[in-house]
Coordinates of C-alpha atoms in Angstrom, one line a residue:
M14 CA 9.7 -10.9 -13.1
A15 CA 7.9 -9.4 -9.9
T16 CA 9.6 -5.7 -8.4
I17 CA 9.7 -4.5 -5.5
N18 CA 9.3 -1.5 -3.2
P19 CA 9.2 0.4 -0.4
Y20 CA 6.4 0.8 1.1
L21 CA 6.4 3.4 3.9
T22 CA 3.2 4.4 6.5
L23 CA 3.0 7.4 8.1
D24 CA 0.5 8.7 10.8
G25 CA -0.9 11.9 8.7
T26 CA 1.5 13.0 7.5
C27 CA 2.0 11.0 4.2
E28 CA 0.7 13.3 2.2
E29 CA 3.5 16.3 3.8
A30 CA 6.0 13.1 3.2
F31 CA 5.6 12.6 -0.4
N32 CA 5.5 16.8 -1.1
F33 CA 8.9 17.1 0.4
Y34 CA 10.6 13.8 -0.9
K35 CA 9.0 14.6 -4.7
S36 CA 11.0 18.4 -3.7
V37 CA 14.2 16.0 -3.1
F38 CA 13.6 13.2 -6.2
G39 CA 11.1 15.4 -8.9
G40 CA 9.3 14.0 -10.7
E41 CA 5.7 13.6 -10.9
F42 CA 2.5 11.4 -8.4
T43 CA 1.7 8.2 -10.7
Y44 CA -1.5 7.5 -8.0
L45 CA -2.7 9.2 -5.2
S46 CA -6.2 8.3 -3.3
K47 CA -8.2 9.7 0.3
F48 CA -9.7 7.3 2.3
G49 CA -12.7 9.4 2.1
E50 CA -13.0 7.6 -1.4
M51 CA -13.3 4.5 0.1
P52 CA -16.3 3.0 0.2
P53 CA -18.0 2.7 3.9
Q54 CA -17.0 0.1 5.4
E55 CA -19.5 -2.8 5.9
G56 CA -19.3 -2.9 10.9
M57 CA -17.2 0.0 10.6
P58 CA -17.8 3.8 11.4
P59 CA -18.7 6.7 9.7
L60 CA -14.5 7.6 9.3
S61 CA -14.2 12.1 10.6
D62 CA -12.9 14.2 8.7
E63 CA -10.0 14.1 9.3
V64 CA -9.7 10.5 9.0
K65 CA -11.2 11.4 5.5
N66 CA -8.3 13.4 4.0
R67 CA -5.1 11.2 4.6
I68 CA -3.4 9.4 2.5
L69 CA -5.1 5.7 1.1
H70 CA -2.2 5.5 -0.9
I71 CA 0.7 7.6 -3.2
S72 CA 2.8 6.4 -5.4
L73 CA 5.7 8.5 -6.7
R74 CA 8.4 7.5 -9.5
I75 CA 11.6 7.2 -8.4
S76 CA 12.4 5.5 -11.1
P77 CA 11.7 3.0 -14.2
D78 CA 12.7 0.5 -12.5
T79 CA 11.2 2.2 -8.1
I80 CA 8.2 3.4 -7.5
L81 CA 8.0 5.0 -4.2
M82 CA 5.0 4.3 -2.5
G83 CA 2.7 4.9 1.1
S84 CA -0.1 5.2 3.4
D85 CA -1.8 7.3 6.4
F86 CA -3.0 4.7 8.6
I87 CA -5.9 5.3 10.6
P88 CA -5.9 6.3 14.5
G89 CA -6.6 3.1 16.8
T90 CA -5.8 0.5 14.0
H91 CA -2.2 0.6 14.1
Q92 CA 0.8 2.2 16.0
Q93 CA 3.2 3.5 14.6
V94 CA 6.9 2.3 16.0
I95 CA 10.0 3.3 13.5
G96 CA 10.6 0.1 11.9
N97 CA 7.0 -1.0 11.3
N98 CA 6.1 1.5 9.5
I99 CA 8.0 -0.1 6.1
S100 CA 6.9 -2.6 4.3
I101 CA 7.8 -4.0 1.2
S102 CA 6.0 -3.7 -2.3
I103 CA 5.6 -7.1 -4.8
D104 CA 4.0 -6.3 -7.5
T105 CA 4.0 -9.1 -9.9
K106 CA 3.1 -9.5 -13.8
S107 CA 0.6 -12.4 -12.3
Q108 CA -2.2 -13.6 -10.0
V109 CA -0.5 -17.1 -10.3
E110 CA 2.8 -15.4 -9.8
A111 CA 0.3 -13.4 -6.3
D112 CA -0.8 -16.4 -4.9
Q113 CA 2.7 -18.3 -6.0
I114 CA 4.9 -15.1 -4.0
F115 CA 1.9 -15.0 -1.2
N116 CA 1.6 -18.0 -0.4
G117 CA 4.9 -19.2 0.2
L118 CA 5.4 -16.2 2.1
A119 CA 2.7 -16.3 4.4
V120 CA 4.3 -19.7 6.0
K121 CA 4.3 -19.2 9.7
A122 CA 3.1 -15.5 8.7
K123 CA 0.6 -13.2 10.8
I124 CA -2.2 -12.5 8.0
T125 CA -3.2 -9.1 7.7
M126 CA -5.2 -9.0 4.9
P127 CA -5.5 -11.8 2.5
L128 CA -5.0 -11.4 -1.1
E129 CA -8.0 -11.1 -2.4
E130 CA -9.8 -8.7 -5.2
T131 CA -10.0 -5.0 -3.6
F132 CA -12.1 -2.6 -5.3
W133 CA -9.5 -0.5 -6.7
G134 CA -8.9 -2.7 -8.5
A135 CA -6.3 -4.9 -7.8
Y136 CA -5.5 -8.2 -6.4
F137 CA -3.6 -8.1 -3.5
G138 CA -2.8 -9.4 0.8
M139 CA -0.2 -8.1 2.9
L140 CA 0.8 -10.0 6.2
T141 CA 4.3 -9.5 8.4
D142 CA 6.7 -13.0 8.4
D143 CA 8.1 -15.0 10.8
F144 CA 11.0 -12.7 11.0
G145 CA 9.2 -9.6 11.7
I146 CA 9.5 -8.7 8.0
N147 CA 6.5 -6.5 6.0
W148 CA 5.0 -7.4 2.7
M149 CA 2.6 -6.4 0.6
V150 CA 1.7 -8.7 -2.3
N151 CA -0.4 -6.9 -5.2
Y152 CA -1.0 -7.6 -9.0
D153 CA -2.8 -5.1 -11.1
D154 CA -4.8 -6.8 -13.6
P155 CA -4.7 -4.2 -16.5
A156 CA -8.4 -4.2 -18.0
K157 CA -9.4 -3.9 -14.6
I158 CA -6.9 -0.5 -13.8
Q159 CA -8.6 2.1 -12.7
P160 CA -8.2 5.6 -14.1
H161 CA -7.0 8.2 -12.3

């Protein structure tokens, strides 16, 4: 069965925010990567040093069943408006379940990233449903998990 976790998107303050949340909730970051670790993207200009230091993805375990996740966005690619800076992240137990959930949510949705294999080893996609809710669907194949 899938699990659901909040995913926050921030404008350059993700690391600061998550250090604050860590001080409130305790725990350790289970994953932290920055845009500078991302392979170059075809057709995209090189990232500035400021963007390279922004958070690509961070995870903070809040409880055995809940992970607070987040990232910064690249300036010029997203306009942060209170309300669009949070997504619901669904972690599935299989690729089949990921496909089923993503395709179900995709009816009349704006797909922002098709469900596909990623450079970090996950099967992942994002969309905004017909009601304006942002969703992320993820499957981490245990055989492809990259240690950090």
